[in-house]
Structures are given as C-alpha cells and as structure tokens.
XYZ file of C-alpha atoms in Angstrom:
550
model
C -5.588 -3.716 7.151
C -7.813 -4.235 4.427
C -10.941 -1.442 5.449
C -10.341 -0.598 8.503
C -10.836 3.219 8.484
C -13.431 3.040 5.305
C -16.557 1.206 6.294
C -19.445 1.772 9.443
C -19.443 -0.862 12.233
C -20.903 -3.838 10.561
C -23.856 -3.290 13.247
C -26.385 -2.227 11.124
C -29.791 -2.659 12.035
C -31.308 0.532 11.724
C -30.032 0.155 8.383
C -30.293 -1.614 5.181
C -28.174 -3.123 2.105
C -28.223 -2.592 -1.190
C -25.436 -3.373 -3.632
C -24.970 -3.239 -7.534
C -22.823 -5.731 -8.614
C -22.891 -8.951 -11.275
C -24.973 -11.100 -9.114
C -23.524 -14.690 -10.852
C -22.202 -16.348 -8.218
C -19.893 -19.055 -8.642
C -18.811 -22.251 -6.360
C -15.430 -22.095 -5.534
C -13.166 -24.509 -6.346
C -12.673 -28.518 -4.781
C -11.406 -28.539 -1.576
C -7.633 -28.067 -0.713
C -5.435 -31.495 0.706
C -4.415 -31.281 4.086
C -1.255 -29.463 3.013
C 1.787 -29.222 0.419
C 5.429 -29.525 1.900
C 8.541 -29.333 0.771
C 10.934 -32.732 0.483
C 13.440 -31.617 3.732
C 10.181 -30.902 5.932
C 8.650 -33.940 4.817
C 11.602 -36.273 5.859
C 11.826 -33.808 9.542
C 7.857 -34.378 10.312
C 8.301 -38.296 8.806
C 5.265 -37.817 7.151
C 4.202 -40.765 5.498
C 1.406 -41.523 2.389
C -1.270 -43.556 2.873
C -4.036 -44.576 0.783
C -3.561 -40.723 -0.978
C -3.579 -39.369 2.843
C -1.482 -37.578 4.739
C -0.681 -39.666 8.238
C 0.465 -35.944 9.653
C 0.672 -34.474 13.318
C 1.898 -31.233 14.298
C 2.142 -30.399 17.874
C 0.882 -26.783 17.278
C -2.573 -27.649 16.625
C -4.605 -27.434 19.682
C -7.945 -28.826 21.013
C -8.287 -31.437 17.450
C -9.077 -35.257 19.056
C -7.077 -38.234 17.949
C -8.607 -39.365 14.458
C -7.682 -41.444 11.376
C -5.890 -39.944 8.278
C -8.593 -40.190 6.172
C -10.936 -38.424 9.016
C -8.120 -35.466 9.361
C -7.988 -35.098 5.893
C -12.049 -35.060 5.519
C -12.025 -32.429 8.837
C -9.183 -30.248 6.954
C -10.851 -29.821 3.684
C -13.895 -28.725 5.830
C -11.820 -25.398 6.920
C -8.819 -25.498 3.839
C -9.084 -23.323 0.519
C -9.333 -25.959 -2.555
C -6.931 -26.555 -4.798
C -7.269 -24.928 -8.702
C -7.779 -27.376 -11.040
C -5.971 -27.807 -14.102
C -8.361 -26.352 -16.122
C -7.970 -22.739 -13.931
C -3.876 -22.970 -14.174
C -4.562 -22.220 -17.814
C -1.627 -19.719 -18.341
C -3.012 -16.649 -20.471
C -0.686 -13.802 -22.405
C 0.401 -11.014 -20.412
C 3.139 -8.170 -20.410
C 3.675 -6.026 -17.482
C 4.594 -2.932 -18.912
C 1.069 -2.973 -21.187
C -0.580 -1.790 -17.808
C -1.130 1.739 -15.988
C 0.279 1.807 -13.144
C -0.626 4.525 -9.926
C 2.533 7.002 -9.832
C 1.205 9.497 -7.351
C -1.586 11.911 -6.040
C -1.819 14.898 -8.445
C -2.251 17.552 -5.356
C 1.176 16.360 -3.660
C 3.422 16.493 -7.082
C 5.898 18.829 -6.748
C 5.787 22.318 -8.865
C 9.167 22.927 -8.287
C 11.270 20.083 -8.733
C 11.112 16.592 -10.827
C 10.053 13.372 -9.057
C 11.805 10.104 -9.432
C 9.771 7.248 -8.820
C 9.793 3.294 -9.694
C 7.687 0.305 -11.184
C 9.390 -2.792 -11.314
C 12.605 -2.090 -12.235
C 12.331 0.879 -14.334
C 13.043 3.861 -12.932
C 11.182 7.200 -13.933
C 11.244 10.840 -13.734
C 8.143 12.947 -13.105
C 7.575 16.499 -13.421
C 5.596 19.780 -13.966
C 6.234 22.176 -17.355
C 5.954 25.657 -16.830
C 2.840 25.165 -18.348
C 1.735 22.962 -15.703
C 1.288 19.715 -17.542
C 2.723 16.804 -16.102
C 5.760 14.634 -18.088
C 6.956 11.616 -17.812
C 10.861 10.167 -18.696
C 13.159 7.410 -18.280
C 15.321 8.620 -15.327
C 18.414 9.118 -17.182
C 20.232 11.485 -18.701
C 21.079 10.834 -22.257
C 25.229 12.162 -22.204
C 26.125 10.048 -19.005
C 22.927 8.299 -17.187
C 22.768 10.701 -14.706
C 19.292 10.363 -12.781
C 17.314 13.389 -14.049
C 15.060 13.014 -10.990
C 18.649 14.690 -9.058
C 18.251 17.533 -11.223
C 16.017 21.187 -11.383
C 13.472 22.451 -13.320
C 14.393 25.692 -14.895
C 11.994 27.742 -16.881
C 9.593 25.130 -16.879
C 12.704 22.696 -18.665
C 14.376 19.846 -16.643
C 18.085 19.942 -16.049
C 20.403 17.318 -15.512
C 22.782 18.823 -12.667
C 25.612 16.917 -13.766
C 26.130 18.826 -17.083
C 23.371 21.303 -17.034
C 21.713 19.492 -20.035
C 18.590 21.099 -20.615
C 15.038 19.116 -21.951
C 11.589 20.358 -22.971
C 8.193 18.586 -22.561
C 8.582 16.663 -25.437
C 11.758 15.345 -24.399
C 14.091 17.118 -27.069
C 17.400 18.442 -25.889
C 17.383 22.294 -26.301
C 20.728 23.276 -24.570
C 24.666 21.449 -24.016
C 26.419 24.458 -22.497
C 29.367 22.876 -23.311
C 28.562 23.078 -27.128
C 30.289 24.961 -29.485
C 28.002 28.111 -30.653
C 28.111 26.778 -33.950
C 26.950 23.006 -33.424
C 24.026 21.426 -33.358
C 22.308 19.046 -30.701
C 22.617 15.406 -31.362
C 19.640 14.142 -32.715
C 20.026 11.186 -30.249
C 20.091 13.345 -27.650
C 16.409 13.308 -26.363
C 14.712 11.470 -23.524
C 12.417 8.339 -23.377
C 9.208 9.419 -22.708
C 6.335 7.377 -20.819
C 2.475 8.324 -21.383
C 0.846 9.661 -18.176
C -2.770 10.575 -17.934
C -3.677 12.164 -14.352
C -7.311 10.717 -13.824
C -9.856 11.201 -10.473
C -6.662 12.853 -8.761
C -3.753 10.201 -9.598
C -1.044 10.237 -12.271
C -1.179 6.962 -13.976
C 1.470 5.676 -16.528
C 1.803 3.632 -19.329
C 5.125 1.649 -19.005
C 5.300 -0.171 -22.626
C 7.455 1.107 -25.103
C 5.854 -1.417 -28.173
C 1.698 -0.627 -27.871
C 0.530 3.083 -27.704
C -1.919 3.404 -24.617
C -4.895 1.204 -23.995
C -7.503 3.720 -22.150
C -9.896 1.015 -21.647
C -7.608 -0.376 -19.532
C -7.149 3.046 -17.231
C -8.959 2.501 -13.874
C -12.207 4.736 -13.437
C -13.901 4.573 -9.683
C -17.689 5.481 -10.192
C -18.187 5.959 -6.609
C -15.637 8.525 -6.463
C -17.708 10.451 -9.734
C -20.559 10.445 -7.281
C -22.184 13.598 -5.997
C -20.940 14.800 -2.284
C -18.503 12.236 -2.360
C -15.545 13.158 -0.210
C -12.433 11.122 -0.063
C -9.164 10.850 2.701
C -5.805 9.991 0.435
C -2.730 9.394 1.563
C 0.491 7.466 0.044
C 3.042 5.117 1.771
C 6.260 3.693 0.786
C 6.635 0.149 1.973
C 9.678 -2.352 2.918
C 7.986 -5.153 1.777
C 6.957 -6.940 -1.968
C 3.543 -5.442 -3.335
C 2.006 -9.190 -3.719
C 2.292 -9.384 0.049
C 1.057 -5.955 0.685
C -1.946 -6.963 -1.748
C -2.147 -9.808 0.383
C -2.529 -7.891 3.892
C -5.186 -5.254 2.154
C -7.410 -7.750 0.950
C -7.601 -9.895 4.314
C -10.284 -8.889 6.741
C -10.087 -11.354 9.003
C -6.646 -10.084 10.540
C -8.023 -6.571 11.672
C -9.588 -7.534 15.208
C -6.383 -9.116 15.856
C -3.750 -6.989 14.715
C -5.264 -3.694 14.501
C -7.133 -3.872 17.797
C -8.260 -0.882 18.856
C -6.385 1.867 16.180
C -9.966 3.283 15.596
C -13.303 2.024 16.830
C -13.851 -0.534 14.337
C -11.499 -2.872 15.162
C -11.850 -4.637 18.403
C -9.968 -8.341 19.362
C -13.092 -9.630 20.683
C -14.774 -9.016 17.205
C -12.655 -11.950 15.629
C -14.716 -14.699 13.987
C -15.206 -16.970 11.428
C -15.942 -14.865 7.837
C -17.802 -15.872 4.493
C -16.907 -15.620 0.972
C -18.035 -15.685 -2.216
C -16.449 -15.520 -5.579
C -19.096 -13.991 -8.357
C -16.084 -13.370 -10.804
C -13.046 -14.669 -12.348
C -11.674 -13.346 -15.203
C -7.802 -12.986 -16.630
C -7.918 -9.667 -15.436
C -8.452 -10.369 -11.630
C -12.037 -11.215 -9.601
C -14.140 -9.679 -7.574
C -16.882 -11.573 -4.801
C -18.666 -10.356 -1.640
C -17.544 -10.880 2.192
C -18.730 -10.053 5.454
C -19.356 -11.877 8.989
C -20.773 -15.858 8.556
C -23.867 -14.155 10.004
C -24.487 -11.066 7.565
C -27.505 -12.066 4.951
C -27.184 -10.990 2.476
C -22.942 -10.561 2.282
C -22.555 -6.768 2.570
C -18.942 -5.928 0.918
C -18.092 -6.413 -2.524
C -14.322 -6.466 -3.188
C -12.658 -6.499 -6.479
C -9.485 -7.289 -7.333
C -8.067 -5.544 -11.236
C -4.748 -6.276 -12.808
C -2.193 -4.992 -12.125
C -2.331 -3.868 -8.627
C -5.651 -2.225 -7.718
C -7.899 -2.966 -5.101
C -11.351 -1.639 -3.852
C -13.978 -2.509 -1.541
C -17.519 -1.224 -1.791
C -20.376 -0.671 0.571
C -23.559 0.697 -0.069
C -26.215 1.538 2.704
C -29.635 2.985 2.636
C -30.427 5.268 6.140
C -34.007 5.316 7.283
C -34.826 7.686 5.295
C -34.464 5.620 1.969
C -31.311 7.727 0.670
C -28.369 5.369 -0.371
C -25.257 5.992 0.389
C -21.742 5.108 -1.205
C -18.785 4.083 0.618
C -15.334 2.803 -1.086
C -12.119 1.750 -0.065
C -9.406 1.912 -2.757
C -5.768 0.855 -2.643
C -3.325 1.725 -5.836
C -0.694 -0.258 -5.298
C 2.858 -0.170 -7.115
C 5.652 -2.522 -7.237
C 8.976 -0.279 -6.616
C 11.274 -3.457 -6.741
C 12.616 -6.345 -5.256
C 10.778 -6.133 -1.645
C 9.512 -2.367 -1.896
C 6.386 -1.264 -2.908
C 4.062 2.064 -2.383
C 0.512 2.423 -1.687
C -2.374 5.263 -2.478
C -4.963 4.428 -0.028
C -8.416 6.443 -0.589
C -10.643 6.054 2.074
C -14.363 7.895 1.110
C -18.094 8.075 0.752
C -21.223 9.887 -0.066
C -22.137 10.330 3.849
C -19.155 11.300 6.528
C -19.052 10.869 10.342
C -19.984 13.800 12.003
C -17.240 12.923 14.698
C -14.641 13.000 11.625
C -15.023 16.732 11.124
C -13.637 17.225 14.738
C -10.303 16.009 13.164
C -7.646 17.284 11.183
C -6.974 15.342 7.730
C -2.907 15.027 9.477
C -4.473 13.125 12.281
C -5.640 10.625 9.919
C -2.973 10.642 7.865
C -0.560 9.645 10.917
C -3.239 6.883 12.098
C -3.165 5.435 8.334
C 0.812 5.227 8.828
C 0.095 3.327 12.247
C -1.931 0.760 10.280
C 0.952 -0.321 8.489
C 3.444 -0.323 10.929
C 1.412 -2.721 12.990
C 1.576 -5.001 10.287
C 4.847 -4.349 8.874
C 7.209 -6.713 11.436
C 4.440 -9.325 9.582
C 4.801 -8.626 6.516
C 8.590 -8.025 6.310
C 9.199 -11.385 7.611
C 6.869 -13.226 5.283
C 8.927 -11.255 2.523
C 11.362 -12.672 3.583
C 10.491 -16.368 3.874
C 9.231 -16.282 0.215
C 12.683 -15.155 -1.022
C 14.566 -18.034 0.842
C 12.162 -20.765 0.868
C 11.346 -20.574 -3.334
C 8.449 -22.421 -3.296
C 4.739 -21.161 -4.254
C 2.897 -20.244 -1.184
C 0.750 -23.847 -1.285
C 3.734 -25.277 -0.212
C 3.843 -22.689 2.518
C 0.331 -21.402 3.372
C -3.092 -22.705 5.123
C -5.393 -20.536 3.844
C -8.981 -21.091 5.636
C -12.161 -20.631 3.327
C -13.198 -18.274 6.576
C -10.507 -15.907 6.555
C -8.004 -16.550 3.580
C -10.080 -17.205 0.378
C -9.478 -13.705 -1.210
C -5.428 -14.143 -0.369
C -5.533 -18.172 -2.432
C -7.361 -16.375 -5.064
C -5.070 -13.519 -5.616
C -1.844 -15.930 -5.743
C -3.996 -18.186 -8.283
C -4.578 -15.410 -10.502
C -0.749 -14.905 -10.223
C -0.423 -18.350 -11.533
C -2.142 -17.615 -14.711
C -0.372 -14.261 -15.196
C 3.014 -14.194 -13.674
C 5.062 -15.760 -16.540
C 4.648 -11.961 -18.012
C 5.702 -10.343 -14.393
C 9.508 -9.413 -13.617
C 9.183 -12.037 -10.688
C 6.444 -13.573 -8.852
C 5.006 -15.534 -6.014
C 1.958 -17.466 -7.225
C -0.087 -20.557 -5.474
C 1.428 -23.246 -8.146
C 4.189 -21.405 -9.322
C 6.912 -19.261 -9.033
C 9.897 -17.018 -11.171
C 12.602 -15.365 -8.601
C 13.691 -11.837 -9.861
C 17.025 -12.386 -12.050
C 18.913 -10.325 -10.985
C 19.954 -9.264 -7.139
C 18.156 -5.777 -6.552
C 20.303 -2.309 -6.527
C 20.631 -0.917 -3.090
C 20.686 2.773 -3.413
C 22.554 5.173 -1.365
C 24.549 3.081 0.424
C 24.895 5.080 3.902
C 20.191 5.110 4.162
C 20.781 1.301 2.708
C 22.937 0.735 5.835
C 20.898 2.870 8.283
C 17.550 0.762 7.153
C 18.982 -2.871 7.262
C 20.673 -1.981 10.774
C 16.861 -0.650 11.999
C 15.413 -3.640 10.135
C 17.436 -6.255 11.924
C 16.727 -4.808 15.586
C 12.312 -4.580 14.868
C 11.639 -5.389 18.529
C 12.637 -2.373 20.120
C 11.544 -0.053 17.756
C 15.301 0.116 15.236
C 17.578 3.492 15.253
C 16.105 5.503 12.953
C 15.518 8.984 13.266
C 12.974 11.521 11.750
C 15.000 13.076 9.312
C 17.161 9.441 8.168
C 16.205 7.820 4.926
C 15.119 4.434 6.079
C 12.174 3.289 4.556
C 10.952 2.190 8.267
C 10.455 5.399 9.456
C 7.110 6.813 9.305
C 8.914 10.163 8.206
C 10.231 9.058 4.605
C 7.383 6.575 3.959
C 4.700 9.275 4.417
C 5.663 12.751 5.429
C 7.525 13.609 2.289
C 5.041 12.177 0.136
C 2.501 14.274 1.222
C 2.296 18.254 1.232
C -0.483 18.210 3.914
C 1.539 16.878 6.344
C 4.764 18.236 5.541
C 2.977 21.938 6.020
C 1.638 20.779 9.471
C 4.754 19.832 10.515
C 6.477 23.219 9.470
C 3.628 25.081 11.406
C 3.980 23.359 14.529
C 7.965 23.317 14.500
C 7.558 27.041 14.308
C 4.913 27.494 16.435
C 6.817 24.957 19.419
C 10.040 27.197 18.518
C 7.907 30.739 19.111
C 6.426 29.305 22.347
C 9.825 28.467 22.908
C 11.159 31.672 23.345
C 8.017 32.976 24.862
C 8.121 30.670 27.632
C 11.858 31.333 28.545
C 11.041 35.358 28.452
C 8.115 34.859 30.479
C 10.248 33.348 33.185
C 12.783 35.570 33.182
C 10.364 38.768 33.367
C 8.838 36.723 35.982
C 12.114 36.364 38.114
C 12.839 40.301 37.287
C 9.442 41.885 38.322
C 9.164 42.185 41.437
C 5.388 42.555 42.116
C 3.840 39.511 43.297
C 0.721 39.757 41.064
C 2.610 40.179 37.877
C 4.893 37.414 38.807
C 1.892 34.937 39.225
C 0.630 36.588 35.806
C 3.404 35.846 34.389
C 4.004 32.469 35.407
C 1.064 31.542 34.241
C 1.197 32.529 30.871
C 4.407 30.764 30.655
C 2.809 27.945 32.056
C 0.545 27.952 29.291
C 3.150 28.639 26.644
C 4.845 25.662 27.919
C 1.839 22.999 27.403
C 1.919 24.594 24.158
C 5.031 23.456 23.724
C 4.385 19.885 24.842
C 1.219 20.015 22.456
C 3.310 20.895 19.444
C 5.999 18.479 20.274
C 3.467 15.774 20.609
C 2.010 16.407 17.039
C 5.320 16.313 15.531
C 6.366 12.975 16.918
C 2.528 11.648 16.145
C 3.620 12.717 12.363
C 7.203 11.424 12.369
C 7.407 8.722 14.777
C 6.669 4.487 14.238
C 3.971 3.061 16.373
C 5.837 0.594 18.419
C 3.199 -2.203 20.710
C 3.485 -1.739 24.161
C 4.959 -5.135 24.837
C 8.153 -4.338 22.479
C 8.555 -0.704 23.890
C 12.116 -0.073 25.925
C-alpha cells in the first residue's frame, strides 16, 4: 500500500530526477542463510545440517533444478536479505513514552465534545477549551475512573457524566455538585495532563510523565512548508498491530499484486524485481532510495523515524526546469494489542488536473479500499506472530528485491524494542504482559463474529462498531465525510418523496402530456435516488474481491 495514490507513473521520460538527500550510501549487510526454523518444523521437514548447510526441500518452490546444499544455499543468499551482525544487534536506551506520537488531524477534532483516543496502553482524553486550545488528560476521572472521554464539555470545562465533576484546562477540579457549600475541592482532585503541540495540521503528544518535552524530537515535513503544496489526509483505525501495518506501508513491491487496478498506478502486469539502497542507519530509524531494478538513478527516497512515522519523497523537474515536490506520509499509532490507526497524507507541489474532477470523499473512500484489500493479509499475519512467538527470521523470506525495507524495520526493532510495551523484531521478541482489554463487549462480539467469517465479506453493518467496517474506521474520524454522507441521506430521502408524488400526480392527471411529464421527472428523481444511495454505500461499505463476493 505503501504510495500508491502519492507518486506519477514511474514512466518518466519527458521528465527528470532530482533529489536532496544524504548521498552516503552504505552496503547492506552479509547475506541471509537459507532460512531460520523453529525446532517442531525442523523435525516435520527432517531437515538435516551439513557442512553449516541446510540439506532443505520444500515442495512449494517451483521451476528451481535439482542442486547441492551448498549450491542452494549460494543461489538463496543471491535473492535472501542478510543477516545483522552482532555488531548492528547492539541494543541502545529507549523509552516509549519519551516520543510524540500522531493523535489526530486538527480540522476533524471535535468542538463539541472530548475525544478518547489510545497509544499503547494508555488511554487519553482530547478536547477543545472554550478558548479553543486543545488539552490533553489521562482518560479517567479522578473520584471513580470514569472515562472522561464519555463525558461533555460544558462552558468550555470537561465533565465527567458519572458525577458531573467539572475540570478546567489546566486540569484543576472547579466543581463536585455533591459538595457541601462550605468545603473545599480536594487538592488531589485534578487530572493528569499530557503535552500536545498541534504542528502542520496534527495533534502530537508527549506520553512521558518523567522528561518535560523534547521538541527536537517533534516531526517537521519540509515538503509540506513548501509553497502551493496541497495535501489529501485522511485517518483509519486498523484491526491489526502497527509494526505490521508499518510493514505493509513501506513495501512497494506488493502494490501490482494486491492493489491491482484501485487507481491507475497499480497494474498486476507491472510486478517486478525492485532495488534498494540503504544511505542511513541510525538509532532513530533509516532512510535509503527504491525504485524499479531499471530506474538510474533510484528515484524514491523513503525514511523511516522512531516511533512510527513514515514518508516517501519524490522530486521531479517538468520540461520546463521547475521542480516539483511530491510526499507520501503515514503517522502511524499503536492503539494496543493488534489495533493501530493511521494519518495518511498524500500531497505535492503540482496536482493532476484529472484530480480536480473529484471530490476529496471519493478519495477518501478509495484510501479505505486500500486497506481493506490488504487487511484479510495483514490480520492473519497478526495473528501468526502472536501464536508462533518467534522473531520474524524464524518466520519470514524477505528478498533483497522486494523485502529489504520490511528486514530493516524489524532490525531496528531489535535494537529498540526492549523499551517498547511488546514487540516483534528480526532477532528478538517481548509478548505484551498482559492479555489486552476488550471494550464494549456487545461491538467486541459483533467484530470477532465478522472477523472469523472474512471470505464473504462478515455481518457488519454501517452503523455497528466493528473495527472492520469501513464506517467506524473512517467515516467518524473524519468531518468531510461524515457531512457528505448527511447531504446525500437527505438529499436520497427528498428525492424520495419527490419520486413517490410524482407518480401519484402522474396516475391522478389525466392528460397524457402531463402524465409523460411527469413520469419523467420522477424518472429522474429516481436515478437520483440510486446515485445517492450509491455514494453512501461507496462511503460506508468494505471492498470485498470479486472472487469472495456472495
């Protein structure tokens, strides 16, 4: 999924490339062994060692001639991602919370009522002062740890609906209505407050409690500072751990293949071999440039920054010698054990003319598609990380020519994931410890019922909280959308009625002409009907492949 609505078609010969990055470019690590298994799988496959070889066949691999172990080990590390060396598993000091993480797009917070969102495991409550500046709590009441994110914002304060316990901005408690006139509010009785800082349109927060923010360490996109650059944002809510989403966003090489034909970038013959190469490593993340084995110089730079942000850059000068800027960003936020959400900011200093014939909805809706084409994927390999336990080289066969940026990812979890709730790196691993909370048990049940029937598309309807339907993992994130929706429920409701009175007048009159008038319109109102229904279910209803539809 990684930039599949961002970036031209990689045809580009009218045009040029020009890129500012470090230019340091550095080999990648040796070459990977055939491959890492577990003790059971060893003893199914009878794999035995030989001379520091693997003697291995596996009947899934097609068109590869009979050859000895040391040749098949040789041919493999030809096409494998190396292994780190000891010298890059160096484990380096880290602590989660001493990080910004995305919390949401400033233009779809709420003015009207707080927000409760999660990062990890803490849970947090956002919100607007009458004042308009933005707050951030712990999402619990003081009294009884009632989530505050439940509550109301009155006169710019935030009430806790359980006692109608009343906070200002700073957090202080300035009304108990069960108080005696003559009392005084508990000193204790004040919130935990979290720094936010809304910068380039997001609301970032500072999770640690111990270290007052670090600001060098709050993201800044120079591409989006740019003159005339215009952006598309939208936010998703996920099913699925945000290592693997991370995972899916920085892998090009699956696009062709599984997002064939969404937009007209992504086509299944297009799939081929890719190139890679890493100019950075740092504690922080990495960063390198990509493109087709045949693009000279590599024309995408990606870079990957702790905690969880990802962005892709492109620049390309026309014939006319102006450069232009293009950038794909993902903000990415763990929101617990197999959950995560995702800003995705699609943008550039040039636009498509054929993009101003569309709506921003219809590309909000076509983002959600994206991930729902890869989230039966995704889910599942969720899924076998929990149960297996075992880092992914025991797991994975990452090719240099399609997987380097995914082994690089899970070795920079190696160094830092000691100082991570959980995590799945390429050496090592740390399982959450403790089971996660499901939440409201009736959407719990309504979501793992879905979730266990994927094939044909799961029960969930628009207005269900399941966090597979397109409705609750976009729609109510988003203000744009929720708007259009509103408009063209009452606009399919007015054509409605107009349709049915148009029919009846029809069958009343008794003039021929005004009957075939009539009709007509309410012909007409009817396909308006069908139009507004049809953008509706675009906005609130899961892409499902044709060979899994009922």
């Amino acid at each position: 999924m990684t930039f599949l609505l961002s970036f031209p078609s990689h045809s580009t010969s009218s045009l040029s490339f020009s890129l500012s990055s470090p230019t340091t470019k550095l080999t990648l690590p040796p070459p990977l062994p055939l491959v890492s298994l577990s003790q059971p799988l060893r003893q199914l496959l009878h794999i035995r060692r030989k001379s520091n070889t693997f003697n291995f066949k596996c009947g899934a691999v097609a068109d590869i001639k009979a050859a000895t172990s040391l040749d098949q080990s040789e041919e493999d590390n030809k096409v494998l991602v190396g292994p780190s060396s000891e010298e890059e598993r160096v484990v380096v000091n880290y602590d989660w919370t001493q990080e910004w993480y995305p919390l949401y797009l400033t233009q779809n917070l709420p003015d009207d009522a707080p927000l409760g969102l999660t990062v990890f495991d803490k849970q947090v409550v956002l919100y607007k002062d009458g004042n308009g500046l933005i707050h951030c709590y712990e999402d619990r009441c003081p009294h009884r740890l009632a989530k505050l994110s439940e509550g109301q914002l009155i006169d710019g304060r935030i009430e806790c609906l359980y006692h109608g316990w009343q906070f200002e901005g700073d957090g202080k408690c300035v009304k108990i209505p069960q108080l005696p006139a003559d009392a005084k509010i508990p000193r204790s009785a004040c919130l935990r407050k979290y720094e936010v800082r809304d910068s380039q349109g997001v609301v970032w927060v500072w999770l640690s409690q111990k270290t007052p923010p670090n600001l060098d360490k709050l993201p800044w996109f120079e591409n989006f500072a740019r003159p005339g650059f215009q952006d598309t944002s939208t936010t998703h809510e996920l099913p699925y751990d945000h290592s693997v989403l991370l995972e899916n966003l920085m892998d090009p090489a699956h696009i062709p293949i599984s997002h064939d034909r969404t937009d007209w970038t992504a086509r299944r013959e297009d799939a081929q071999p890719l190139s890679f190469e890493v100019a950075e490593r740092t504690d922080r993340g990495f960063a390198g440039w990509w493109g087709k084995a045949s693009d000279q110089p590599l024309p995408n730079f990606l870079r990957f920054e702790a905690p969880c942000v990802l962005q892709n850059n492109r620049e390309l000068v026309d014939e006319k010698g102006v450069k232009h800027y293009f950038t794909g960003l993902f903000l990415c936020r763990p929101t617990g054990q197999g959950k995560s959400m995702v800003i995705v900011r699609f943008g550039g200093t040039k636009r498509s003319p054929i993009a101003n014939f569309f709506p921003k909805w219809y590309f909000h809706q076509n983002a959600g598609k994206v991930f729902e084409q890869d989230m039966g994927f995704l889910s599942s390999q969720n899924e076998v990380l929990m149960k297996e336990k075992v880092p992914t080289k025991e797991l994975y066969i990452n090719l240099k020519s399609s997987d380097t940026w995914v082994a690089e990812y899970r070795k920079w979890m190696d160094k830092v994931g000691h100082g991570m709730p959980y995590h799945f790196g390429h050496s090592t691993i740390s399982l959450p410890k403790q089971p996660a909370v499901i939440e409201h048990a009736p959407a719990g049940l309504v979501a793992g019922f879905s979730a266990s029937f994927p094939a044909k598309g799961g029960i969930g309807t628009m207005h269900a909280p399941n966090v597979v339907n397109r409705y609750f993992r976009h729609v109510v994130h988003c203000k744009g959308c929720r708007t259009v929706i509103k408009a063209f429920q009452a606009w399919k409701n007015a054509l409605s009625a107009a349709t049915i009175a148009l029919v009846a007048l029809a069958i009343l009159v008794s003039a021929r002409q005004w009957k075939a008038i009539l009709l007509v319109l309410a012909a007409v109102s009817s396909a308006g009907v069908y139009g507004c229904s049809t953008a509706i279910a675009m906005n609130t209803t899961n892409f499902i492949r044709t060979h899994r539809r009922l």
